[in-house]
Each structure stands twice: as C-alpha cells, then as structure tokens.
C-alpha cells in the first residue's frame, strides 16, 4: 500500500514538472513574441519617422525651389514683378493687393493659387526631390517701386508635410558697385576728342586722347566693373574687379597698361570676365511724379522745372531741404486727367504765382534769394521718394510751359550770372569772374540741379540734364540716411575756374587763375584726411559721366572721397595723374546699397535678380492647400 502510494506520488510530481515546463515554454514564447512585436513596432515607428524627416527636409527644399523658380522668371522678364494673387493672405497683409494681378491664359501660373484643394506647381524632377514635391508662392511688391526689392513667401509640399520660407529678392543694379562704367574713355560730348562709342575689346581703334588711367594713389574699397577694358597703371582695388572684356592679353590679363606701367594691387585677385550691364533710359523716372497711375506709382514724388538749387540741412533733429526753382508751376503731373493736367501738393513746396512780383513770391520756390524750406522727414511724402528736375517744356500744352519772352517773378528773372551781366541761369551761376567751360554751360531753361549740404532721410534726385555737387554732400546719420543722385546729362563735382586781377587768395596760387571751391575745401582738408571734397551718395549718369568740373585746370586739392557708388556711361576724369591737378580717388562702397538702394533709383535694362535674405516662417498652407494664416 505504502509502495503504491509512493509510486502514485512520483507520477504526480512528474506530471507536475511537465506542466510547469509547458507553462514556462508558453511564457517564454509569449515574452519573445512581445519582444518581436515591440521591435517591429519600433522599426515601423522609425520607418514612419524616417519618412517624415525626409518629407520635412524635402518640403523645405521644395519651398526653396519655388523661390528659385520665381527668381528665374524675374530674370527673364523683370516685369513679372507685377504678377501675384490679390487674395493671398501674405499679399493682403502687406497691402500689395492693389499692385499685383494674376497672369492669365498661357501665362497662368499654378504657384499663385491660394485656395484649399487648389493647384500647386510641381518641382522639376531634375532638382532631385520626390516626384510629388510641389510649391506655391505669394508676392509682396509694395516696396519694388521705391527700392527694387520684392518680398516673397514660398511654401513647399511633400506628401502631407508643408513648410514656408520668406525671401527678399533684389534686382542687381549699379548700386552693387563702388565704380561702374559702360565705356572706359572720355565722354565725347563733354570733352571732345572724337572718342568712338565702342568697347576697346571690340577692335575699334581709339585716339590716345580718349584713354583714362587708374593711377597710383587711387583707392577703391568695393566691387569695380566696366563693360569696357580697364587701363590700370596703378591703384589699390580692395574687392572684386570685373570686366566684360573677353580677351586676355599676352600677359594673361583682362586689363591693359597702354602708355603706362605700374603695379596695381588686387586684394581679391586679378580682374575677371563678367556679363554686360546696360544703362536704363534716362526719362523712365518721370513717371514717378505722375498721379494718374496709382497701381504703378502709389506714392508720386515731386517735379521741379528748370534750374533748381537744393540745399539739405538738419535742425533740431529734423530734416529739411531748401529749394529754389523759379520756373516751376506744378510739382506733380496728371496727364490723363483733366486740365491743367497737374497739381501742386504742399509737401513739394509752393510754386511762385505766374505773373506775381518777386516780393509777392517771397519764400516760395520762385524766391531766388531765399527759396523755400521743406520738411523731408519720415512724416513727409518726400521721404523714401523721388525728386525729378526737368527742363522747361517747349510744348505749349504742358502745364510747366513758359511762353517765349516770359520769365518768373513778373518777368524780372534774368538769365545772367552772379555779376548780373554774363550769360547764366539766374540762380547765381556762373559765379563772378568764372571762366565757363564750353562743355558745361549754365543754361537758364535746362533741367539742372545744384545740390549740397547735410542730408537726413531717404531720397533720389534725378535731373534730366546736369546734376551739380556744389559743396560737401554728406549724411547726418550714415547708418540710416540714403541719397541717390542722377544726372542724365552728367554729374559734375563743381570746381569753377576763376580769374581775377590781382588774385586775392594765398600765395600757393602762383597764377591769377584759380579754383575757388578748391581753395575753400583745401582749407578744411587738414581735419578730414585730405578729403578735399566729401560726397555720400549713389551716383549715376545715364548717358554721360561723373566728372570733376575743370579737372585739368585746378591745382591738386587732395582726395575726392565718395562713399556710396558711382555709375556712368563714359568715364569722367577727376584729375590729371598723381597729384598734378584736380583730385585723386578715394572711393568706398556703402554696403547698405546691396540690400537697400536709394528710393526709385534707376536699374539696368538687362539685369538679374538675387536672393538677398531667406528665413523659415510659420507654415502658410496645409497639405490640402488651406491657408493657415
């Protein structure tokens, strides 16, 4: 019995072990299954995350592709800046809905859609992005008319992921260079010499008298470009130098040293080849004083007629300009409106009353002694705007026309110089005893502007004839002030040659003829690093030159110090060699001009558009196309 009981107990324990073993196997299997499941879960999750990361990166690349595609359209057709979707949240937030329109027909662009379920533009497969990568973009062109900058928001989409970037796109212009010329030769209209209008590298021969050199002592702190061949005998070039000359000489250079020798210093490497940059038409800016095209010109500037003198000043922290412009009748145009097809808003100043006496026109634009002082600070419509100076119109239907024999201030304004007898413009030019250059006369009806002073604000002055810099022209706040100065005829650094008997000036002038402005600036040069004349501005002469008046007849004065940029059709001389007459060059680039050119400053006919800044912003659209902001 006892033996039987032991046998049964052994069988029971054996069966129990087998059950425990089975339970353990089942348990271990469950754990392994759980581990496999967990591993698979992590793997799938990682795969999803990996895909999401890839889409996240690709969506940003798609947004950048949209910016690049829009940039390419602008380069091919600068007028493309007018297109956009007026219903875009971004466009409306920047008050551009009235200045953009959707392209239609064959020019329709799916990237301008802003609706849920609407279209997106596909990124080309050549960009290396997924086949379903696409983008949209929105345009703010509200600042384009004033400074050439377009504000773009682009949204890229891949699968269900969207990301947005905002970019500033700026047109490449003359303000990219501290020095630019179309032709590296004397202006035939201003200096004679029979210089041909052709590039030296084209094979056209030039008289030796046409050639102008860079010499030792010249300094350029900024990019330099010429469409022509540069003749470089010396000087220091601190940044990149480019030329459209395609032909290297025997020494492997793209520049020449004709009739000279020297060792120029190129801190950024020898000159390299670059594309041609062509000049804009000189009259294009006249549209900027019209009130009848608000879509194109939402904020018209001021128009002055005939010789005009502008003197900038700052008083009590406020900015002003004093304007003398006696021939001006109206200061804005409305050619498609009703008679008189023009207006005279207060912010431009008060024109003299036609037929009114000099006394009646005192302290108006017609006052040739005192002029009128106008505020030009941020509260004025002239801030960030344009002043255009035109010649007295010869068409009788023009609002600023003057009949033959008639003149301002009840016909008392005479076209004489400061001496009251010699031929002049009635504003004191020529000064007494000045020897007037044949190539730079003072005309009583020409669109000439005479500028000097301390400027505080943002403005461009555009003259349809000559722009004269008659004294120091500097910024009150160099970090924020900006001035553009354009002369279609020429931009002159005024330096009159004066002859009197006997000479009243110091003995350093050993002749009876001297340069009065040279003397005045020479006296101040000891405190300004030998800057005999200081100019802060972006300067452009559409069809002629930036040149020193009487550059070859005045004693050497020191340095012509320009901070800004200089662009000209023909190269204008500023002196004759190293320290002989006139000035040496000390030109420094105002780096702000890369992103913030002067308001309404002319741009080249052929150009490109560059992305100045890019930054990621809050996503603008969901993957369904619904606006998120």
mmCIF file of N, CA and C in Angstrom, residues 39 84 123 136 156 195 352 394 436 584 612:
data_model
loop_
_atom_site.group_PDB
_atom_site.id
_atom_site.type_symbol
_atom_site.label_atom_id
_atom_site.label_comp_id
_atom_site.label_asym_id
_atom_site.label_seq_id
_atom_site.Cartn_x
_atom_site.Cartn_y
_atom_site.Cartn_z
ATOM 1 N N UNK A 39 9.876 45.151 -31.118
ATOM 2 C CA UNK A 39 10.921 45.503 -32.085
ATOM 3 C C UNK A 39 10.319 45.930 -33.409
ATOM 4 N N UNK A 84 0.852 88.307 -59.196
ATOM 5 C CA UNK A 84 0.641 87.712 -57.888
ATOM 6 C C UNK A 84 -0.842 87.497 -57.702
ATOM 7 N N UNK A 123 7.752 70.662 -58.632
ATOM 8 C CA UNK A 123 9.194 70.857 -58.695
ATOM 9 C C UNK A 123 9.755 69.936 -59.773
ATOM 10 N N UNK A 136 3.998 76.615 -53.732
ATOM 11 C CA UNK A 136 3.230 77.821 -54.038
ATOM 12 C C UNK A 136 4.065 79.022 -53.602
ATOM 13 N N UNK A 156 6.576 74.931 -49.609
ATOM 14 C CA UNK A 156 6.862 73.665 -50.274
ATOM 15 C C UNK A 156 6.023 72.552 -49.672
ATOM 16 N N UNK A 195 36.096 110.517 -79.457
ATOM 17 C CA UNK A 195 36.130 109.143 -78.937
ATOM 18 C C UNK A 195 34.966 108.334 -79.500
ATOM 19 N N UNK A 352 5.896 129.713 -57.329
ATOM 20 C CA UNK A 352 5.575 131.126 -57.395
ATOM 21 C C UNK A 352 4.338 131.359 -58.249
ATOM 22 N N UNK A 394 8.894 122.756 -73.957
ATOM 23 C CA UNK A 394 8.710 123.600 -75.143
ATOM 24 C C UNK A 394 7.345 123.392 -75.786
ATOM 25 N N UNK A 436 33.697 129.967 -67.954
ATOM 26 C CA UNK A 436 32.711 128.912 -68.163
ATOM 27 C C UNK A 436 33.195 127.931 -69.227
ATOM 28 N N UNK A 584 42.803 112.951 -56.473
ATOM 29 C CA UNK A 584 42.946 111.511 -56.506
ATOM 30 C C UNK A 584 41.654 110.910 -55.973
ATOM 31 N N UNK A 612 18.450 88.178 -51.505
ATOM 32 C CA UNK A 612 19.241 88.880 -50.500
ATOM 33 C C UNK A 612 19.168 88.179 -49.151
#
